[in-house]
Amino acid sequence: MNPLPISRYPIPRLEDLPADIRDRIQAVQEKAGFIPNVFLAMAHRPAEFRAFFAYHDALMEKDGGLTPAEREMIVVATSGANDCQYCVLAHGAVLRIRARNPLIADQVAINHRKADISPRERAMLDFALKISLNAQEIEESDYQTLYPHGFSDEDIWDIAAIAAFFGLSNRMVNFMSMRPNEEFYLMGRLPKGAK
């Protein structure tokens, strides 16, 4: 176990948190088997915790033209470009599970142009990275590149919103020096029951 702190800011005790936040954290713990550090670190500011996770859920837990794996792929690629260790590891674990591919997260985080992904996924990640790193340069031709891959204007909004939201997340995580949970490193890398 790592003796380093989760965050440079204080981590509140679960019993001291407002009931809605405590219940949310306990539900995540029950489902995952551990508490992802982002929940504990963001609980330092309850109002911001609520707003952060409400927007996260609105983007990541919705139905639409993007698959759950594609949504996670956007997070991993943009978080890699933003040097966010926590988000690459946490969402990389989720991507491996949702894509049922133990190799994909590492490839996408390092260089999606060399990853074993579809032309649709590459076009999506090219756009997401432009939003993340150079949004001021977006022009009509960027949209036109996505349409042949089956993306609607609403899908394009989702791609941009996920990239933008995780730009915020990456910056908050980095400034807090938030450490990833050790559990993330092995999740989705081996079939269940394999050792």
mmCIF file with all atom_site columns, C-alpha atoms in Angstrom:
data_model
loop_
_atom_site.group_PDB
_atom_site.id
_atom_site.type_symbol
_atom_site.label_atom_id
_atom_site.label_alt_id
_atom_site.label_comp_id
_atom_site.label_asym_id
_atom_site.label_entity_id
_atom_site.label_seq_id
_atom_site.pdbx_PDB_ins_code
_atom_site.Cartn_x
_atom_site.Cartn_y
_atom_site.Cartn_z
_atom_site.occupancy
_atom_site.B_iso_or_equiv
_atom_site.pdbx_formal_charge
_atom_site.auth_seq_id
_atom_site.auth_comp_id
_atom_site.auth_asym_id
_atom_site.auth_atom_id
_atom_site.pdbx_PDB_model_num
ATOM 1   C CA . MET A 1 1   ? 0.000   0.000   0.000   1.00 0.00 ? 1   MET A CA 1
ATOM 2   C CA . ASN A 1 2   ? 1.119   3.500   -0.808  1.00 0.00 ? 2   ASN A CA 1
ATOM 3   C CA . PRO A 1 3   ? 1.637   5.739   2.247   1.00 0.00 ? 3   PRO A CA 1
ATOM 4   C CA . LEU A 1 4   ? 1.354   8.955   0.202   1.00 0.00 ? 4   LEU A CA 1
ATOM 5   C CA . PRO A 1 5   ? -1.783  11.060  0.697   1.00 0.00 ? 5   PRO A CA 1
ATOM 6   C CA . ILE A 1 6   ? -4.710  10.881  -1.722  1.00 0.00 ? 6   ILE A CA 1
ATOM 7   C CA . SER A 1 7   ? -4.689  14.652  -2.193  1.00 0.00 ? 7   SER A CA 1
ATOM 8   C CA . ARG A 1 8   ? -2.843  17.679  -0.901  1.00 0.00 ? 8   ARG A CA 1
ATOM 9   C CA . TYR A 1 9   ? -6.210  18.831  0.508   1.00 0.00 ? 9   TYR A CA 1
ATOM 10  C CA . PRO A 1 10  ? -7.910  17.244  3.521   1.00 0.00 ? 10  PRO A CA 1
ATOM 11  C CA . ILE A 1 11  ? -10.028 14.147  2.958   1.00 0.00 ? 11  ILE A CA 1
ATOM 12  C CA . PRO A 1 12  ? -13.222 14.335  5.026   1.00 0.00 ? 12  PRO A CA 1
ATOM 13  C CA . ARG A 1 13  ? -14.383 11.398  7.075   1.00 0.00 ? 13  ARG A CA 1
ATOM 14  C CA . LEU A 1 14  ? -17.407 9.643   5.578   1.00 0.00 ? 14  LEU A CA 1
ATOM 15  C CA . GLU A 1 15  ? -19.423 10.096  8.754   1.00 0.00 ? 15  GLU A CA 1
ATOM 16  C CA . ASP A 1 16  ? -18.888 13.873  8.583   1.00 0.00 ? 16  ASP A CA 1
ATOM 17  C CA . LEU A 1 17  ? -20.256 14.237  5.031   1.00 0.00 ? 17  LEU A CA 1
ATOM 18  C CA . PRO A 1 18  ? -23.794 15.300  4.091   1.00 0.00 ? 18  PRO A CA 1
ATOM 19  C CA . ALA A 1 19  ? -26.036 12.246  3.769   1.00 0.00 ? 19  ALA A CA 1
ATOM 20  C CA . ASP A 1 20  ? -26.490 12.480  -0.007  1.00 0.00 ? 20  ASP A CA 1
ATOM 21  C CA . ILE A 1 21  ? -22.735 12.537  -0.616  1.00 0.00 ? 21  ILE A CA 1
ATOM 22  C CA . ARG A 1 22  ? -22.077 9.775   1.900   1.00 0.00 ? 22  ARG A CA 1
ATOM 23  C CA . ASP A 1 23  ? -24.779 7.637   0.266   1.00 0.00 ? 23  ASP A CA 1
ATOM 24  C CA . ARG A 1 24  ? -23.311 8.220   -3.209  1.00 0.00 ? 24  ARG A CA 1
ATOM 25  C CA . ILE A 1 25  ? -19.821 7.262   -2.054  1.00 0.00 ? 25  ILE A CA 1
ATOM 26  C CA . GLN A 1 26  ? -21.071 4.152   -0.274  1.00 0.00 ? 26  GLN A CA 1
ATOM 27  C CA . ALA A 1 27  ? -23.032 3.084   -3.372  1.00 0.00 ? 27  ALA A CA 1
ATOM 28  C CA . VAL A 1 28  ? -19.879 3.418   -5.493  1.00 0.00 ? 28  VAL A CA 1
ATOM 29  C CA . GLN A 1 29  ? -17.893 1.454   -2.912  1.00 0.00 ? 29  GLN A CA 1
ATOM 30  C CA . GLU A 1 30  ? -20.497 -1.309  -2.926  1.00 0.00 ? 30  GLU A CA 1
ATOM 31  C CA . LYS A 1 31  ? -20.446 -1.548  -6.725  1.00 0.00 ? 31  LYS A CA 1
ATOM 32  C CA . ALA A 1 32  ? -16.683 -1.229  -7.272  1.00 0.00 ? 32  ALA A CA 1
ATOM 33  C CA . GLY A 1 33  ? -15.397 -2.876  -4.097  1.00 0.00 ? 33  GLY A CA 1
ATOM 34  C CA . PHE A 1 34  ? -13.390 0.255   -3.197  1.00 0.00 ? 34  PHE A CA 1
ATOM 35  C CA . ILE A 1 35  ? -13.834 4.033   -3.125  1.00 0.00 ? 35  ILE A CA 1
ATOM 36  C CA . PRO A 1 36  ? -12.193 5.778   -6.080  1.00 0.00 ? 36  PRO A CA 1
ATOM 37  C CA . ASN A 1 37  ? -10.078 8.594   -4.677  1.00 0.00 ? 37  ASN A CA 1
ATOM 38  C CA . VAL A 1 38  ? -11.807 11.244  -6.800  1.00 0.00 ? 38  VAL A CA 1
ATOM 39  C CA . PHE A 1 39  ? -14.951 10.824  -4.682  1.00 0.00 ? 39  PHE A CA 1
ATOM 40  C CA . LEU A 1 40  ? -13.048 11.352  -1.454  1.00 0.00 ? 40  LEU A CA 1
ATOM 41  C CA . ALA A 1 41  ? -11.001 14.279  -2.758  1.00 0.00 ? 41  ALA A CA 1
ATOM 42  C CA . MET A 1 42  ? -13.966 16.118  -4.294  1.00 0.00 ? 42  MET A CA 1
ATOM 43  C CA . ALA A 1 43  ? -15.981 15.638  -1.071  1.00 0.00 ? 43  ALA A CA 1
ATOM 44  C CA . HIS A 1 44  ? -13.715 18.317  0.432   1.00 0.00 ? 44  HIS A CA 1
ATOM 45  C CA . ARG A 1 45  ? -16.196 20.777  -1.145  1.00 0.00 ? 45  ARG A CA 1
ATOM 46  C CA . PRO A 1 46  ? -19.695 19.283  -1.045  1.00 0.00 ? 46  PRO A CA 1
ATOM 47  C CA . ALA A 1 47  ? -21.412 21.777  -3.387  1.00 0.00 ? 47  ALA A CA 1
ATOM 48  C CA . GLU A 1 48  ? -18.709 21.286  -6.010  1.00 0.00 ? 48  GLU A CA 1
ATOM 49  C CA . PHE A 1 49  ? -18.869 17.498  -5.510  1.00 0.00 ? 49  PHE A CA 1
ATOM 50  C CA . ARG A 1 50  ? -22.579 17.569  -6.364  1.00 0.00 ? 50  ARG A CA 1
ATOM 51  C CA . ALA A 1 51  ? -22.110 19.786  -9.428  1.00 0.00 ? 51  ALA A CA 1
ATOM 52  C CA . PHE A 1 52  ? -19.082 17.835  -10.683 1.00 0.00 ? 52  PHE A CA 1
ATOM 53  C CA . PHE A 1 53  ? -20.732 14.425  -10.476 1.00 0.00 ? 53  PHE A CA 1
ATOM 54  C CA . ALA A 1 54  ? -24.070 15.682  -11.820 1.00 0.00 ? 54  ALA A CA 1
ATOM 55  C CA . TYR A 1 55  ? -22.334 16.908  -14.986 1.00 0.00 ? 55  TYR A CA 1
ATOM 56  C CA . HIS A 1 56  ? -20.152 13.788  -15.134 1.00 0.00 ? 56  HIS A CA 1
ATOM 57  C CA . ASP A 1 57  ? -23.239 11.567  -15.026 1.00 0.00 ? 57  ASP A CA 1
ATOM 58  C CA . ALA A 1 58  ? -25.113 13.705  -17.567 1.00 0.00 ? 58  ALA A CA 1
ATOM 59  C CA . LEU A 1 59  ? -22.258 13.142  -20.030 1.00 0.00 ? 59  LEU A CA 1
ATOM 60  C CA . MET A 1 60  ? -21.064 9.634   -19.249 1.00 0.00 ? 60  MET A CA 1
ATOM 61  C CA . GLU A 1 61  ? -24.212 7.762   -18.209 1.00 0.00 ? 61  GLU A CA 1
ATOM 62  C CA . LYS A 1 62  ? -26.568 8.853   -20.979 1.00 0.00 ? 62  LYS A CA 1
ATOM 63  C CA . ASP A 1 63  ? -27.933 7.045   -23.986 1.00 0.00 ? 63  ASP A CA 1
ATOM 64  C CA . GLY A 1 64  ? -27.027 8.403   -27.384 1.00 0.00 ? 64  GLY A CA 1
ATOM 65  C CA . GLY A 1 65  ? -24.950 7.860   -30.481 1.00 0.00 ? 65  GLY A CA 1
ATOM 66  C CA . LEU A 1 66  ? -21.712 7.268   -28.563 1.00 0.00 ? 66  LEU A CA 1
ATOM 67  C CA . THR A 1 67  ? -21.157 3.905   -26.912 1.00 0.00 ? 67  THR A CA 1
ATOM 68  C CA . PRO A 1 68  ? -20.025 3.743   -23.277 1.00 0.00 ? 68  PRO A CA 1
ATOM 69  C CA . ALA A 1 69  ? -16.597 2.556   -24.513 1.00 0.00 ? 69  ALA A CA 1
ATOM 70  C CA . GLU A 1 70  ? -16.324 5.491   -26.947 1.00 0.00 ? 70  GLU A CA 1
ATOM 71  C CA . ARG A 1 71  ? -17.104 7.919   -24.130 1.00 0.00 ? 71  ARG A CA 1
ATOM 72  C CA . GLU A 1 72  ? -14.348 6.402   -21.984 1.00 0.00 ? 72  GLU A CA 1
ATOM 73  C CA . MET A 1 73  ? -11.975 6.434   -24.972 1.00 0.00 ? 73  MET A CA 1
ATOM 74  C CA . ILE A 1 74  ? -12.417 10.213  -25.224 1.00 0.00 ? 74  ILE A CA 1
ATOM 75  C CA . VAL A 1 75  ? -11.577 10.594  -21.541 1.00 0.00 ? 75  VAL A CA 1
ATOM 76  C CA . VAL A 1 76  ? -8.462  8.438   -21.814 1.00 0.00 ? 76  VAL A CA 1
ATOM 77  C CA . ALA A 1 77  ? -7.114  10.150  -24.943 1.00 0.00 ? 77  ALA A CA 1
ATOM 78  C CA . THR A 1 78  ? -7.668  13.697  -23.716 1.00 0.00 ? 78  THR A CA 1
ATOM 79  C CA . SER A 1 79  ? -6.446  12.900  -20.202 1.00 0.00 ? 79  SER A CA 1
ATOM 80  C CA . GLY A 1 80  ? -3.272  11.434  -21.693 1.00 0.00 ? 80  GLY A CA 1
ATOM 81  C CA . ALA A 1 81  ? -2.725  14.637  -23.666 1.00 0.00 ? 81  ALA A CA 1
ATOM 82  C CA . ASN A 1 82  ? -3.276  16.634  -20.469 1.00 0.00 ? 82  ASN A CA 1
ATOM 83  C CA . ASP A 1 83  ? -0.830  14.463  -18.478 1.00 0.00 ? 83  ASP A CA 1
ATOM 84  C CA . CYS A 1 84  ? -3.492  13.442  -15.980 1.00 0.00 ? 84  CYS A CA 1
ATOM 85  C CA . GLN A 1 85  ? -2.280  10.231  -14.404 1.00 0.00 ? 85  GLN A CA 1
ATOM 86  C CA . TYR A 1 86  ? -5.388  9.722   -12.268 1.00 0.00 ? 86  TYR A CA 1
ATOM 87  C CA . CYS A 1 87  ? -7.876  10.024  -15.136 1.00 0.00 ? 87  CYS A CA 1
ATOM 88  C CA . VAL A 1 88  ? -5.809  7.895   -17.528 1.00 0.00 ? 88  VAL A CA 1
ATOM 89  C CA . LEU A 1 89  ? -5.581  5.105   -14.969 1.00 0.00 ? 89  LEU A CA 1
ATOM 90  C CA . ALA A 1 90  ? -9.145  5.306   -13.637 1.00 0.00 ? 90  ALA A CA 1
ATOM 91  C CA . HIS A 1 91  ? -10.894 5.718   -16.971 1.00 0.00 ? 91  HIS A CA 1
ATOM 92  C CA . GLY A 1 92  ? -8.404  3.417   -18.677 1.00 0.00 ? 92  GLY A CA 1
ATOM 93  C CA . ALA A 1 93  ? -9.606  0.682   -16.325 1.00 0.00 ? 93  ALA A CA 1
ATOM 94  C CA . VAL A 1 94  ? -13.224 1.407   -17.213 1.00 0.00 ? 94  VAL A CA 1
ATOM 95  C CA . LEU A 1 95  ? -12.368 1.547   -20.936 1.00 0.00 ? 95  LEU A CA 1
ATOM 96  C CA . ARG A 1 96  ? -10.677 -1.867  -20.802 1.00 0.00 ? 96  ARG A CA 1
ATOM 97  C CA . ILE A 1 97  ? -13.782 -3.311  -19.160 1.00 0.00 ? 97  ILE A CA 1
ATOM 98  C CA . ARG A 1 98  ? -16.328 -1.614  -21.429 1.00 0.00 ? 98  ARG A CA 1
ATOM 99  C CA . ALA A 1 99  ? -14.383 -2.356  -24.621 1.00 0.00 ? 99  ALA A CA 1
ATOM 100 C CA . ARG A 1 100 ? -13.502 -5.873  -23.420 1.00 0.00 ? 100 ARG A CA 1
ATOM 101 C CA . ASN A 1 101 ? -9.981  -5.164  -24.616 1.00 0.00 ? 101 ASN A CA 1
ATOM 102 C CA . PRO A 1 102 ? -7.017  -5.256  -22.205 1.00 0.00 ? 102 PRO A CA 1
ATOM 103 C CA . LEU A 1 103 ? -4.738  -3.356  -24.640 1.00 0.00 ? 103 LEU A CA 1
ATOM 104 C CA . ILE A 1 104 ? -6.871  -0.444  -25.803 1.00 0.00 ? 104 ILE A CA 1
ATOM 105 C CA . ALA A 1 105 ? -6.480  2.008   -22.918 1.00 0.00 ? 105 ALA A CA 1
ATOM 106 C CA . ASP A 1 106 ? -2.683  2.064   -22.992 1.00 0.00 ? 106 ASP A CA 1
ATOM 107 C CA . GLN A 1 107 ? -2.655  2.518   -26.760 1.00 0.00 ? 107 GLN A CA 1
ATOM 108 C CA . VAL A 1 108 ? -5.200  5.336   -26.725 1.00 0.00 ? 108 VAL A CA 1
ATOM 109 C CA . ALA A 1 109 ? -3.562  7.145   -23.800 1.00 0.00 ? 109 ALA A CA 1
ATOM 110 C CA . ILE A 1 110 ? -0.152  7.191   -25.455 1.00 0.00 ? 110 ILE A CA 1
ATOM 111 C CA . ASN A 1 111 ? -0.989  7.786   -29.136 1.00 0.00 ? 111 ASN A CA 1
ATOM 112 C CA . HIS A 1 112 ? -4.442  7.074   -30.530 1.00 0.00 ? 112 HIS A CA 1
ATOM 113 C CA . ARG A 1 113 ? -3.074  7.392   -34.081 1.00 0.00 ? 113 ARG A CA 1
ATOM 114 C CA . LYS A 1 114 ? -1.109  4.171   -33.540 1.00 0.00 ? 114 LYS A CA 1
ATOM 115 C CA . ALA A 1 115 ? -3.847  2.396   -31.569 1.00 0.00 ? 115 ALA A CA 1
ATOM 116 C CA . ASP A 1 116 ? -5.827  -0.565  -32.851 1.00 0.00 ? 116 ASP A CA 1
ATOM 117 C CA . ILE A 1 117 ? -9.055  1.411   -33.261 1.00 0.00 ? 117 ILE A CA 1
ATOM 118 C CA . SER A 1 118 ? -11.568 1.940   -36.048 1.00 0.00 ? 118 SER A CA 1
ATOM 119 C CA . PRO A 1 119 ? -11.535 4.897   -38.463 1.00 0.00 ? 119 PRO A CA 1
ATOM 120 C CA . ARG A 1 120 ? -14.678 6.144   -36.657 1.00 0.00 ? 120 ARG A CA 1
ATOM 121 C CA . GLU A 1 121 ? -12.905 6.078   -33.301 1.00 0.00 ? 121 GLU A CA 1
ATOM 122 C CA . ARG A 1 122 ? -9.836  7.793   -34.727 1.00 0.00 ? 122 ARG A CA 1
ATOM 123 C CA . ALA A 1 123 ? -11.930 10.607  -36.225 1.00 0.00 ? 123 ALA A CA 1
ATOM 124 C CA . MET A 1 124 ? -13.738 10.994  -32.887 1.00 0.00 ? 124 MET A CA 1
ATOM 125 C CA . LEU A 1 125 ? -10.469 11.187  -30.951 1.00 0.00 ? 125 LEU A CA 1
ATOM 126 C CA . ASP A 1 126 ? -8.884  13.603  -33.435 1.00 0.00 ? 126 ASP A CA 1
ATOM 127 C CA . PHE A 1 127 ? -11.844 15.938  -32.828 1.00 0.00 ? 127 PHE A CA 1
ATOM 128 C CA . ALA A 1 128 ? -11.826 15.412  -29.040 1.00 0.00 ? 128 ALA A CA 1
ATOM 129 C CA . LEU A 1 129 ? -8.136  16.216  -28.817 1.00 0.00 ? 129 LEU A CA 1
ATOM 130 C CA . LYS A 1 130 ? -8.589  19.355  -30.883 1.00 0.00 ? 130 LYS A CA 1
ATOM 131 C CA . ILE A 1 131 ? -11.345 20.437  -28.465 1.00 0.00 ? 131 ILE A CA 1
ATOM 132 C CA . SER A 1 132 ? -9.106  19.617  -25.503 1.00 0.00 ? 132 SER A CA 1
ATOM 133 C CA . LEU A 1 133 ? -5.950  21.316  -26.779 1.00 0.00 ? 133 LEU A CA 1
ATOM 134 C CA . ASN A 1 134 ? -6.981  23.864  -29.442 1.00 0.00 ? 134 ASN A CA 1
ATOM 135 C CA . ALA A 1 135 ? -10.730 24.493  -29.270 1.00 0.00 ? 135 ALA A CA 1
ATOM 136 C CA . GLN A 1 136 ? -10.286 27.970  -30.690 1.00 0.00 ? 136 GLN A CA 1
ATOM 137 C CA . GLU A 1 137 ? -9.253  26.355  -34.002 1.00 0.00 ? 137 GLU A CA 1
ATOM 138 C CA . ILE A 1 138 ? -12.457 24.326  -34.510 1.00 0.00 ? 138 ILE A CA 1
ATOM 139 C CA . GLU A 1 139 ? -14.084 25.118  -37.845 1.00 0.00 ? 139 GLU A CA 1
ATOM 140 C CA . GLU A 1 140 ? -16.723 23.673  -40.148 1.00 0.00 ? 140 GLU A CA 1
ATOM 141 C CA . SER A 1 141 ? -14.305 21.232  -41.765 1.00 0.00 ? 141 SER A CA 1
ATOM 142 C CA . ASP A 1 142 ? -13.863 19.521  -38.375 1.00 0.00 ? 142 ASP A CA 1
ATOM 143 C CA . TYR A 1 143 ? -17.585 18.733  -38.297 1.00 0.00 ? 143 TYR A CA 1
ATOM 144 C CA . GLN A 1 144 ? -17.533 17.597  -41.917 1.00 0.00 ? 144 GLN A CA 1
ATOM 145 C CA . THR A 1 145 ? -14.832 15.056  -41.067 1.00 0.00 ? 145 THR A CA 1
ATOM 146 C CA . LEU A 1 146 ? -17.132 13.399  -38.503 1.00 0.00 ? 146 LEU A CA 1
ATOM 147 C CA . TYR A 1 147 ? -20.374 13.102  -40.469 1.00 0.00 ? 147 TYR A CA 1
ATOM 148 C CA . PRO A 1 148 ? -19.190 10.288  -42.802 1.00 0.00 ? 148 PRO A CA 1
ATOM 149 C CA . HIS A 1 149 ? -18.443 8.192   -39.698 1.00 0.00 ? 149 HIS A CA 1
ATOM 150 C CA . GLY A 1 150 ? -22.073 8.346   -38.578 1.00 0.00 ? 150 GLY A CA 1
ATOM 151 C CA . PHE A 1 151 ? -21.784 11.094  -35.974 1.00 0.00 ? 151 PHE A CA 1
ATOM 152 C CA . SER A 1 152 ? -24.761 13.450  -35.638 1.00 0.00 ? 152 SER A CA 1
ATOM 153 C CA . ASP A 1 153 ? -24.543 17.045  -34.414 1.00 0.00 ? 153 ASP A CA 1
ATOM 154 C CA . GLU A 1 154 ? -25.731 15.815  -30.991 1.00 0.00 ? 154 GLU A CA 1
ATOM 155 C CA . ASP A 1 155 ? -22.965 13.182  -30.934 1.00 0.00 ? 155 ASP A CA 1
ATOM 156 C CA . ILE A 1 156 ? -20.444 15.893  -31.810 1.00 0.00 ? 156 ILE A CA 1
ATOM 157 C CA . TRP A 1 157 ? -21.736 17.973  -28.900 1.00 0.00 ? 157 TRP A CA 1
ATOM 158 C CA . ASP A 1 158 ? -21.187 14.946  -26.633 1.00 0.00 ? 158 ASP A CA 1
ATOM 159 C CA . ILE A 1 159 ? -17.628 14.468  -27.901 1.00 0.00 ? 159 ILE A CA 1
ATOM 160 C CA . ALA A 1 160 ? -16.842 18.131  -27.259 1.00 0.00 ? 160 ALA A CA 1
ATOM 161 C CA . ALA A 1 161 ? -18.557 18.238  -23.872 1.00 0.00 ? 161 ALA A CA 1
ATOM 162 C CA . ILE A 1 162 ? -16.729 15.141  -22.615 1.00 0.00 ? 162 ILE A CA 1
ATOM 163 C CA . ALA A 1 163 ? -13.377 16.517  -23.791 1.00 0.00 ? 163 ALA A CA 1
ATOM 164 C CA . ALA A 1 164 ? -14.096 19.900  -22.199 1.00 0.00 ? 164 ALA A CA 1
ATOM 165 C CA . PHE A 1 165 ? -15.407 18.488  -18.914 1.00 0.00 ? 165 PHE A CA 1
ATOM 166 C CA . PHE A 1 166 ? -12.412 16.237  -18.506 1.00 0.00 ? 166 PHE A CA 1
ATOM 167 C CA . GLY A 1 167 ? -10.129 19.174  -19.279 1.00 0.00 ? 167 GLY A CA 1
ATOM 168 C CA . LEU A 1 168 ? -11.557 20.655  -16.075 1.00 0.00 ? 168 LEU A CA 1
ATOM 169 C CA . SER A 1 169 ? -11.235 17.344  -14.271 1.00 0.00 ? 169 SER A CA 1
ATOM 170 C CA . ASN A 1 170 ? -7.628  16.844  -15.431 1.00 0.00 ? 170 ASN A CA 1
ATOM 171 C CA . ARG A 1 171 ? -6.641  20.279  -14.181 1.00 0.00 ? 171 ARG A CA 1
ATOM 172 C CA . MET A 1 172 ? -8.361  19.851  -10.810 1.00 0.00 ? 172 MET A CA 1
ATOM 173 C CA . VAL A 1 173 ? -6.831  16.414  -10.282 1.00 0.00 ? 173 VAL A CA 1
ATOM 174 C CA . ASN A 1 174 ? -3.355  17.647  -11.215 1.00 0.00 ? 174 ASN A CA 1
ATOM 175 C CA . PHE A 1 175 ? -3.492  20.728  -9.025  1.00 0.00 ? 175 PHE A CA 1
ATOM 176 C CA . MET A 1 176 ? -4.658  18.606  -6.054  1.00 0.00 ? 176 MET A CA 1
ATOM 177 C CA . SER A 1 177 ? -1.926  16.013  -6.690  1.00 0.00 ? 177 SER A CA 1
ATOM 178 C CA . MET A 1 178 ? -4.641  13.365  -6.521  1.00 0.00 ? 178 MET A CA 1
ATOM 179 C CA . ARG A 1 179 ? -3.260  9.850   -6.505  1.00 0.00 ? 179 ARG A CA 1
ATOM 180 C CA . PRO A 1 180 ? -4.911  6.996   -8.396  1.00 0.00 ? 180 PRO A CA 1
ATOM 181 C CA . ASN A 1 181 ? -6.166  3.989   -6.478  1.00 0.00 ? 181 ASN A CA 1
ATOM 182 C CA . GLU A 1 182 ? -3.908  0.961   -6.830  1.00 0.00 ? 182 GLU A CA 1
ATOM 183 C CA . GLU A 1 183 ? -6.969  -1.097  -7.837  1.00 0.00 ? 183 GLU A CA 1
ATOM 184 C CA . PHE A 1 184 ? -7.151  0.709   -11.193 1.00 0.00 ? 184 PHE A CA 1
ATOM 185 C CA . TYR A 1 185 ? -3.825  -0.628  -12.442 1.00 0.00 ? 185 TYR A CA 1
ATOM 186 C CA . LEU A 1 186 ? -4.998  -4.221  -12.960 1.00 0.00 ? 186 LEU A CA 1
ATOM 187 C CA . MET A 1 187 ? -8.701  -3.794  -13.671 1.00 0.00 ? 187 MET A CA 1
ATOM 188 C CA . GLY A 1 188 ? -9.752  -5.206  -17.033 1.00 0.00 ? 188 GLY A CA 1
ATOM 189 C CA . ARG A 1 189 ? -6.289  -6.484  -17.916 1.00 0.00 ? 189 ARG A CA 1
ATOM 190 C CA . LEU A 1 190 ? -6.944  -10.194 -17.348 1.00 0.00 ? 190 LEU A CA 1
ATOM 191 C CA . PRO A 1 191 ? -10.086 -12.287 -17.736 1.00 0.00 ? 191 PRO A CA 1
ATOM 192 C CA . LYS A 1 192 ? -11.979 -12.831 -14.482 1.00 0.00 ? 192 LYS A CA 1
ATOM 193 C CA . GLY A 1 193 ? -10.415 -15.654 -12.513 1.00 0.00 ? 193 GLY A CA 1
ATOM 194 C CA . ALA A 1 194 ? -7.055  -15.491 -14.371 1.00 0.00 ? 194 ALA A CA 1
ATOM 195 C CA . LYS A 1 195 ? -3.891  -15.008 -12.380 1.00 0.00 ? 195 LYS A CA 1
#
